[in-house]
Protein backbone atom coordinates (compact mmCIF):
# COMPACT_ATOMS: atom_id res chain seq x y z
CA UNK A 1 0.00 0.00 0.00
CA UNK A 2 1.32 3.44 -0.92
CA UNK A 3 1.23 5.92 1.92
CA UNK A 4 0.17 9.42 0.95
CA UNK A 5 0.78 12.52 3.04
CA UNK A 6 -1.47 15.50 2.43
CA UNK A 7 0.51 18.48 3.69
CA UNK A 8 -1.62 21.60 4.00
CA UNK A 9 0.38 24.81 3.92
CA UNK A 10 3.45 22.91 2.76
CA UNK A 11 6.43 25.04 3.68
CA UNK A 12 9.93 25.04 5.14
CA UNK A 13 9.34 22.55 7.97
CA UNK A 14 6.96 20.26 6.08
CA UNK A 15 9.46 19.91 3.25
CA UNK A 16 11.95 18.51 5.74
CA UNK A 17 9.48 15.68 6.37
CA UNK A 18 8.84 15.22 2.65
CA UNK A 19 12.58 14.87 2.04
CA UNK A 20 12.54 11.88 4.40
CA UNK A 21 9.30 10.31 3.16
CA UNK A 22 9.91 10.42 -0.59
CA UNK A 23 12.92 8.03 -0.52
CA UNK A 24 10.74 5.62 1.48
CA UNK A 25 8.24 5.41 -1.37
CA UNK A 26 5.66 7.81 0.03
CA UNK A 27 3.59 10.11 -2.13
CA UNK A 28 3.39 13.68 -0.82
CA UNK A 29 0.76 16.22 -1.85
CA UNK A 30 1.59 19.75 -0.72
CA UNK A 31 -0.70 22.75 -0.86
CA UNK A 32 0.49 26.24 -1.67
CA UNK A 33 -1.07 29.55 -2.65
CA UNK A 34 1.14 30.43 -5.62
CA UNK A 35 1.95 28.92 -8.99
CA UNK A 36 5.62 29.82 -8.49
CA UNK A 37 5.78 27.87 -5.25
CA UNK A 38 3.85 25.00 -6.88
CA UNK A 39 6.61 24.69 -9.47
CA UNK A 40 9.21 24.55 -6.68
CA UNK A 41 7.29 21.76 -4.95
CA UNK A 42 7.08 19.76 -8.17
CA UNK A 43 10.84 20.03 -8.61
CA UNK A 44 11.26 18.72 -5.05
CA UNK A 45 9.15 15.64 -5.84
CA UNK A 46 5.96 16.88 -4.16
CA UNK A 47 2.64 16.91 -6.01
CA UNK A 48 1.57 20.56 -5.79
CA UNK A 49 -1.97 21.71 -5.19
CA UNK A 50 -3.11 25.33 -5.22
CA UNK A 51 -5.25 25.82 -2.10
CA UNK A 52 -7.49 27.64 -1.54
CA UNK A 53 -8.73 27.21 -5.08
CA UNK A 54 -8.95 23.44 -5.48
CA UNK A 55 -10.64 20.75 -3.34
CA UNK A 56 -8.47 19.03 -0.76
CA UNK A 57 -7.94 15.40 -1.85
CA UNK A 58 -8.63 13.91 1.56
CA UNK A 59 -9.81 10.68 -0.05
CA UNK A 60 -6.30 10.09 -1.43
CA UNK A 61 -4.49 10.74 1.84
CA UNK A 62 -3.48 8.23 4.49
CA UNK A 63 -1.80 10.87 6.66
CA UNK A 64 -2.52 14.57 7.13
CA UNK A 65 -0.20 17.37 8.25
CA UNK A 66 -1.24 21.00 8.61
CA UNK A 67 1.18 23.89 9.01
CA UNK A 68 -1.40 26.63 8.46
CA UNK A 69 -1.45 29.32 11.13
CA UNK A 70 -4.81 30.39 12.57
CA UNK A 71 -6.21 33.84 11.95
CA UNK A 72 -8.60 36.08 13.85
CA UNK A 73 -11.50 33.95 12.59
CA UNK A 74 -9.93 30.68 13.74
CA UNK A 75 -8.22 27.87 11.87
CA UNK A 76 -8.78 28.39 8.12
CA UNK A 77 -8.39 24.70 7.27
CA UNK A 78 -11.12 23.66 9.69
CA UNK A 79 -13.29 26.60 8.68
CA UNK A 80 -13.24 25.37 5.09
CA UNK A 81 -13.05 21.61 5.54
CA UNK A 82 -13.71 20.77 9.19
CA UNK A 83 -16.67 18.48 8.53
CA UNK A 84 -14.82 16.61 5.78
CA UNK A 85 -11.76 16.13 7.97
CA UNK A 86 -13.85 14.89 10.89
CA UNK A 87 -15.45 12.33 8.57
CA UNK A 88 -12.12 11.13 7.11
CA UNK A 89 -11.88 8.10 9.36
CA UNK A 90 -9.57 6.34 6.90
CA UNK A 91 -6.71 8.64 7.95
CA UNK A 92 -4.05 6.93 10.03
CA UNK A 93 -2.49 10.09 11.49
CA UNK A 94 -3.06 13.82 11.78
CA UNK A 95 -0.27 16.21 12.68
CA UNK A 96 -0.70 19.86 13.65
CA UNK A 97 2.29 22.20 13.78
CA UNK A 98 1.75 24.63 16.64
CA UNK A 99 4.12 26.80 18.67
CA UNK A 100 5.60 27.02 22.16
CA UNK A 101 3.98 30.46 22.24
CA UNK A 102 0.95 28.73 23.76
CA UNK A 103 2.78 28.67 27.11
CA UNK A 104 3.20 32.44 27.34
CA UNK A 105 5.83 34.13 29.49
CA UNK A 106 7.49 32.24 32.34
CA UNK A 107 10.28 34.65 33.21
CA UNK A 108 12.95 32.30 31.90
CA UNK A 109 11.67 29.27 33.87
CA UNK A 110 11.39 25.78 32.40
CA UNK A 111 8.17 24.54 30.78
CA UNK A 112 7.16 21.17 29.35
CA UNK A 113 4.13 19.53 27.79
CA UNK A 114 2.36 19.41 31.16
CA UNK A 115 2.68 23.17 31.75
CA UNK A 116 -0.64 25.02 31.74
CA UNK A 117 -1.31 27.05 28.61
CA UNK A 118 -1.25 30.79 29.32
CA UNK A 119 -0.53 32.66 26.08
CA UNK A 120 0.23 36.34 26.40
CA UNK A 121 -0.22 37.33 22.76
CA UNK A 122 -3.15 37.22 20.38
CA UNK A 123 -1.14 34.79 18.21
CA UNK A 124 -0.67 32.46 21.15
CA UNK A 125 -4.34 32.59 22.09
CA UNK A 126 -5.29 31.80 18.49
CA UNK A 127 -2.98 28.78 18.60
CA UNK A 128 -4.56 27.48 21.80
CA UNK A 129 -7.99 27.77 20.19
CA UNK A 130 -6.75 26.05 17.03
CA UNK A 131 -5.23 23.18 19.00
CA UNK A 132 -8.56 22.65 20.76
CA UNK A 133 -10.42 22.77 17.45
CA UNK A 134 -8.16 20.14 15.92
CA UNK A 135 -8.66 17.94 18.97
CA UNK A 136 -12.40 18.20 18.35
CA UNK A 137 -12.16 17.43 14.62
CA UNK A 138 -9.34 14.89 14.26
CA UNK A 139 -10.85 11.58 13.10
CA UNK A 140 -7.83 9.58 14.23
CA UNK A 141 -4.75 9.94 16.41
CA UNK A 142 -3.66 13.57 16.55
CA UNK A 143 -0.14 14.72 17.32
CA UNK A 144 0.26 18.38 18.20
CA UNK A 145 3.85 19.47 17.74
CA UNK A 146 4.75 22.77 19.40
CA UNK A 147 7.74 24.26 17.63
CA UNK A 148 10.40 26.49 19.12
CA UNK A 149 12.14 29.09 16.95
CA UNK A 150 13.04 27.45 13.63
CA UNK A 151 16.45 27.69 12.03
CA UNK A 152 18.22 25.82 9.25
CA UNK A 153 19.47 26.30 5.68
CA UNK A 154 18.84 29.87 4.61
CA UNK A 155 17.36 30.85 7.97
CA UNK A 156 18.79 31.65 11.36
CA UNK A 157 22.01 33.17 12.70
CA UNK A 158 24.38 31.93 9.99
CA UNK A 159 22.24 33.36 7.21
CA UNK A 160 21.76 36.66 9.05
CA UNK A 161 25.48 37.01 9.71
CA UNK A 162 26.32 36.34 6.07
CA UNK A 163 23.74 38.90 4.96
CA UNK A 164 24.98 41.44 7.47
CA UNK A 165 21.56 41.70 9.15
CA UNK A 166 22.33 39.95 12.45
CA UNK A 167 21.82 41.93 15.65
CA UNK A 168 23.11 40.98 19.10
CA UNK A 169 20.07 42.19 20.99
CA UNK A 170 20.41 42.20 24.76
CA UNK A 171 17.40 42.08 27.04
CA UNK A 172 18.36 40.96 30.57
CA UNK A 173 16.86 37.58 31.43
CA UNK A 174 15.74 36.85 27.88
CA UNK A 175 16.22 33.32 26.56
CA UNK A 176 14.88 31.57 23.47
CA UNK A 177 14.59 27.92 22.54
CA UNK A 178 15.28 26.74 18.99
CA UNK A 179 14.78 23.76 16.70
CA UNK A 180 16.59 22.90 13.47
CA UNK A 181 14.48 22.26 10.38
CA UNK A 182 15.97 18.79 9.91
CA UNK A 183 15.12 17.86 13.50
CA UNK A 184 11.52 18.88 12.85
CA UNK A 185 11.45 16.53 9.88
CA UNK A 186 12.94 13.68 11.90
CA UNK A 187 10.51 14.24 14.77
CA UNK A 188 7.53 14.29 12.41
CA UNK A 189 8.68 11.05 10.81
CA UNK A 190 9.05 9.41 14.22
CA UNK A 191 5.61 10.65 15.26
CA UNK A 192 3.71 9.37 12.25
CA UNK A 193 5.52 6.01 12.38
CA UNK A 194 5.16 5.58 16.15
CA UNK A 195 1.62 4.26 16.44
CA UNK A 196 1.29 6.54 19.49
CA UNK A 197 -2.24 7.78 20.15
CA UNK A 198 -3.18 11.39 20.79
CA UNK A 199 -0.10 13.24 22.02
CA UNK A 200 1.53 16.65 22.40
CA UNK A 201 5.25 17.17 21.85
CA UNK A 202 7.48 20.20 22.29
CA UNK A 203 10.11 20.28 19.54
CA UNK A 204 13.26 22.11 20.63
CA UNK A 205 16.99 21.52 20.95
CA UNK A 206 16.93 21.40 24.79
CA UNK A 207 19.55 24.15 24.94
CA UNK A 208 17.81 27.50 25.52
CA UNK A 209 20.13 30.49 25.46
CA UNK A 210 20.18 34.29 25.36
CA UNK A 211 19.85 35.41 21.73
CA UNK A 212 23.01 37.53 21.82
CA UNK A 213 25.03 34.46 22.84
CA UNK A 214 23.68 32.47 19.90
CA UNK A 215 24.74 35.19 17.44
CA UNK A 216 28.19 35.44 19.02
CA UNK A 217 28.68 31.67 18.89
CA UNK A 218 27.56 31.50 15.26
CA UNK A 219 29.94 34.33 14.35
CA UNK A 220 32.81 32.47 16.00
CA UNK A 221 32.00 29.32 14.00
CA UNK A 222 32.05 31.37 10.81
CA UNK A 223 35.29 33.10 11.76
CA UNK A 224 33.56 36.48 11.71
CA UNK A 225 33.60 39.26 14.28
CA UNK A 226 30.29 39.37 16.15
CA UNK A 227 28.10 42.42 15.66
CA UNK A 228 28.04 44.86 18.57
CA UNK A 229 25.54 44.38 21.34
CA UNK A 230 22.39 46.46 21.08
CA UNK A 231 20.02 47.15 23.96
CA UNK A 232 16.55 45.79 23.33
CA UNK A 233 14.96 49.23 23.64
CA UNK A 234 17.28 50.56 20.92
CA UNK A 235 17.05 47.59 18.54
CA UNK A 236 15.62 47.97 15.05
CA UNK A 237 12.84 45.39 15.22
CA UNK A 238 9.51 44.96 13.52
CA UNK A 239 6.47 44.90 15.82
CA UNK A 240 6.21 41.14 15.21
CA UNK A 241 9.86 40.50 16.11
CA UNK A 242 9.63 42.77 19.16
CA UNK A 243 6.61 40.86 20.43
CA UNK A 244 8.66 37.66 20.70
CA UNK A 245 10.75 39.36 23.39
CA UNK A 246 7.66 39.75 25.57
CA UNK A 247 7.99 36.08 26.51
CA UNK A 248 10.96 34.23 27.99
CA UNK A 249 10.98 30.54 28.86
CA UNK A 250 13.19 27.48 28.72
CA UNK A 251 11.67 24.54 26.84
XYZ file of C-alpha atoms in Angstrom:
251
model
C 0.000 0.000 0.000
C 1.316 3.437 -0.918
C 1.230 5.915 1.925
C 0.173 9.421 0.950
C 0.776 12.516 3.041
C -1.465 15.498 2.426
C 0.508 18.478 3.692
C -1.618 21.604 4.005
C 0.379 24.815 3.919
C 3.448 22.908 2.765
C 6.431 25.041 3.681
C 9.929 25.037 5.143
C 9.342 22.546 7.967
C 6.959 20.258 6.077
C 9.455 19.912 3.246
C 11.954 18.506 5.744
C 9.476 15.679 6.370
C 8.839 15.224 2.647
C 12.580 14.875 2.043
C 12.543 11.880 4.400
C 9.300 10.305 3.162
C 9.914 10.421 -0.590
C 12.923 8.033 -0.521
C 10.742 5.616 1.484
C 8.240 5.413 -1.373
C 5.661 7.806 0.032
C 3.591 10.113 -2.133
C 3.389 13.678 -0.825
C 0.762 16.224 -1.846
C 1.586 19.752 -0.721
C -0.703 22.750 -0.864
C 0.491 26.241 -1.666
C -1.066 29.546 -2.648
C 1.137 30.431 -5.617
C 1.952 28.920 -8.991
C 5.619 29.817 -8.493
C 5.776 27.873 -5.251
C 3.846 25.001 -6.882
C 6.614 24.691 -9.469
C 9.208 24.552 -6.678
C 7.292 21.760 -4.948
C 7.083 19.762 -8.165
C 10.844 20.032 -8.612
C 11.257 18.717 -5.053
C 9.151 15.637 -5.835
C 5.964 16.883 -4.164
C 2.636 16.906 -6.006
C 1.572 20.555 -5.795
C -1.975 21.712 -5.190
C -3.114 25.325 -5.215
C -5.252 25.817 -2.102
C -7.490 27.641 -1.537
C -8.727 27.211 -5.080
C -8.953 23.442 -5.476
C -10.635 20.750 -3.343
C -8.472 19.030 -0.755
C -7.938 15.395 -1.853
C -8.630 13.907 1.564
C -9.812 10.681 -0.053
C -6.300 10.088 -1.433
C -4.489 10.736 1.844
C -3.481 8.230 4.491
C -1.802 10.873 6.661
C -2.518 14.574 7.126
C -0.201 17.375 8.253
C -1.239 20.995 8.610
C 1.176 23.886 9.008
C -1.399 26.629 8.463
C -1.454 29.324 11.135
C -4.812 30.388 12.573
C -6.214 33.836 11.951
C -8.600 36.076 13.846
C -11.500 33.948 12.590
C -9.926 30.680 13.736
C -8.225 27.873 11.870
C -8.777 28.385 8.119
C -8.392 24.698 7.275
C -11.116 23.657 9.686
C -13.288 26.602 8.681
C -13.235 25.372 5.091
C -13.046 21.608 5.535
C -13.710 20.770 9.189
C -16.671 18.483 8.529
C -14.824 16.609 5.777
C -11.761 16.134 7.973
C -13.848 14.888 10.894
C -15.452 12.328 8.566
C -12.125 11.131 7.106
C -11.884 8.104 9.362
C -9.569 6.343 6.902
C -6.713 8.639 7.948
C -4.049 6.934 10.034
C -2.492 10.088 11.491
C -3.061 13.816 11.777
C -0.270 16.213 12.679
C -0.697 19.857 13.648
C 2.292 22.200 13.781
C 1.747 24.632 16.641
C 4.119 26.803 18.673
C 5.605 27.023 22.156
C 3.983 30.464 22.242
C 0.945 28.725 23.760
C 2.782 28.670 27.111
C 3.198 32.440 27.344
C 5.834 34.134 29.486
C 7.494 32.239 32.341
C 10.279 34.649 33.207
C 12.946 32.296 31.902
C 11.672 29.271 33.870
C 11.387 25.784 32.395
C 8.174 24.544 30.779
C 7.163 21.171 29.347
C 4.132 19.527 27.786
C 2.360 19.414 31.162
C 2.682 23.169 31.750
C -0.639 25.021 31.737
C -1.313 27.052 28.612
C -1.253 30.790 29.320
C -0.532 32.655 26.084
C 0.233 36.338 26.403
C -0.221 37.333 22.760
C -3.147 37.220 20.379
C -1.137 34.794 18.210
C -0.670 32.461 21.153
C -4.339 32.593 22.089
C -5.288 31.804 18.493
C -2.976 28.783 18.596
C -4.564 27.478 21.796
C -7.990 27.768 20.191
C -6.752 26.053 17.027
C -5.227 23.176 19.001
C -8.563 22.645 20.757
C -10.423 22.774 17.450
C -8.159 20.138 15.917
C -8.659 17.943 18.969
C -12.398 18.198 18.351
C -12.157 17.427 14.618
C -9.344 14.893 14.264
C -10.854 11.582 13.096
C -7.829 9.577 14.231
C -4.747 9.940 16.406
C -3.660 13.566 16.553
C -0.139 14.719 17.317
C 0.256 18.383 18.204
C 3.855 19.466 17.738
C 4.748 22.766 19.399
C 7.737 24.255 17.633
C 10.399 26.493 19.117
C 12.145 29.093 16.947
C 13.035 27.452 13.634
C 16.451 27.694 12.027
C 18.221 25.821 9.249
C 19.471 26.296 5.679
C 18.840 29.874 4.613
C 17.362 30.853 7.969
C 18.791 31.648 11.359
C 22.013 33.166 12.704
C 24.384 31.929 9.990
C 22.239 33.358 7.209
C 21.761 36.661 9.048
C 25.479 37.015 9.713
C 26.321 36.340 6.070
C 23.735 38.898 4.956
C 24.979 41.438 7.474
C 21.564 41.704 9.147
C 22.327 39.950 12.447
C 21.816 41.925 15.653
C 23.109 40.984 19.104
C 20.074 42.188 20.990
C 20.410 42.204 24.764
C 17.398 42.076 27.044
C 18.363 40.964 30.571
C 16.858 37.579 31.430
C 15.736 36.850 27.875
C 16.220 33.316 26.560
C 14.882 31.572 23.473
C 14.586 27.916 22.538
C 15.280 26.741 18.994
C 14.783 23.758 16.697
C 16.590 22.898 13.469
C 14.479 22.261 10.380
C 15.973 18.787 9.909
C 15.125 17.864 13.503
C 11.519 18.875 12.854
C 11.452 16.529 9.882
C 12.940 13.677 11.903
C 10.505 14.243 14.773
C 7.530 14.289 12.411
C 8.680 11.053 10.808
C 9.052 9.414 14.220
C 5.612 10.654 15.255
C 3.708 9.367 12.246
C 5.524 6.013 12.381
C 5.164 5.582 16.147
C 1.623 4.263 16.443
C 1.287 6.541 19.485
C -2.236 7.779 20.155
C -3.183 11.394 20.786
C -0.100 13.244 22.018
C 1.527 16.652 22.398
C 5.247 17.165 21.854
C 7.477 20.195 22.286
C 10.113 20.276 19.540
C 13.255 22.111 20.629
C 16.991 21.518 20.951
C 16.925 21.402 24.786
C 19.551 24.154 24.937
C 17.806 27.501 25.517
C 20.126 30.488 25.463
C 20.182 34.289 25.361
C 19.851 35.412 21.733
C 23.009 37.530 21.822
C 25.029 34.458 22.843
C 23.685 32.470 19.899
C 24.739 35.185 17.444
C 28.194 35.441 19.019
C 28.678 31.667 18.888
C 27.562 31.503 15.258
C 29.943 34.330 14.352
C 32.809 32.466 16.003
C 31.995 29.322 14.003
C 32.050 31.373 10.806
C 35.294 33.100 11.765
C 33.559 36.478 11.708
C 33.597 39.264 14.276
C 30.294 39.368 16.152
C 28.104 42.415 15.656
C 28.043 44.860 18.569
C 25.542 44.378 21.342
C 22.386 46.462 21.080
C 20.021 47.149 23.959
C 16.548 45.790 23.332
C 14.962 49.225 23.642
C 17.279 50.560 20.921
C 17.053 47.589 18.539
C 15.624 47.973 15.050
C 12.843 45.387 15.215
C 9.511 44.956 13.520
C 6.468 44.896 15.818
C 6.210 41.143 15.215
C 9.857 40.501 16.114
C 9.629 42.773 19.158
C 6.606 40.857 20.430
C 8.661 37.664 20.699
C 10.754 39.363 23.387
C 7.656 39.750 25.567
C 7.991 36.077 26.515
C 10.955 34.229 27.994
C 10.983 30.542 28.859
C 13.186 27.482 28.716
C 11.666 24.541 26.844
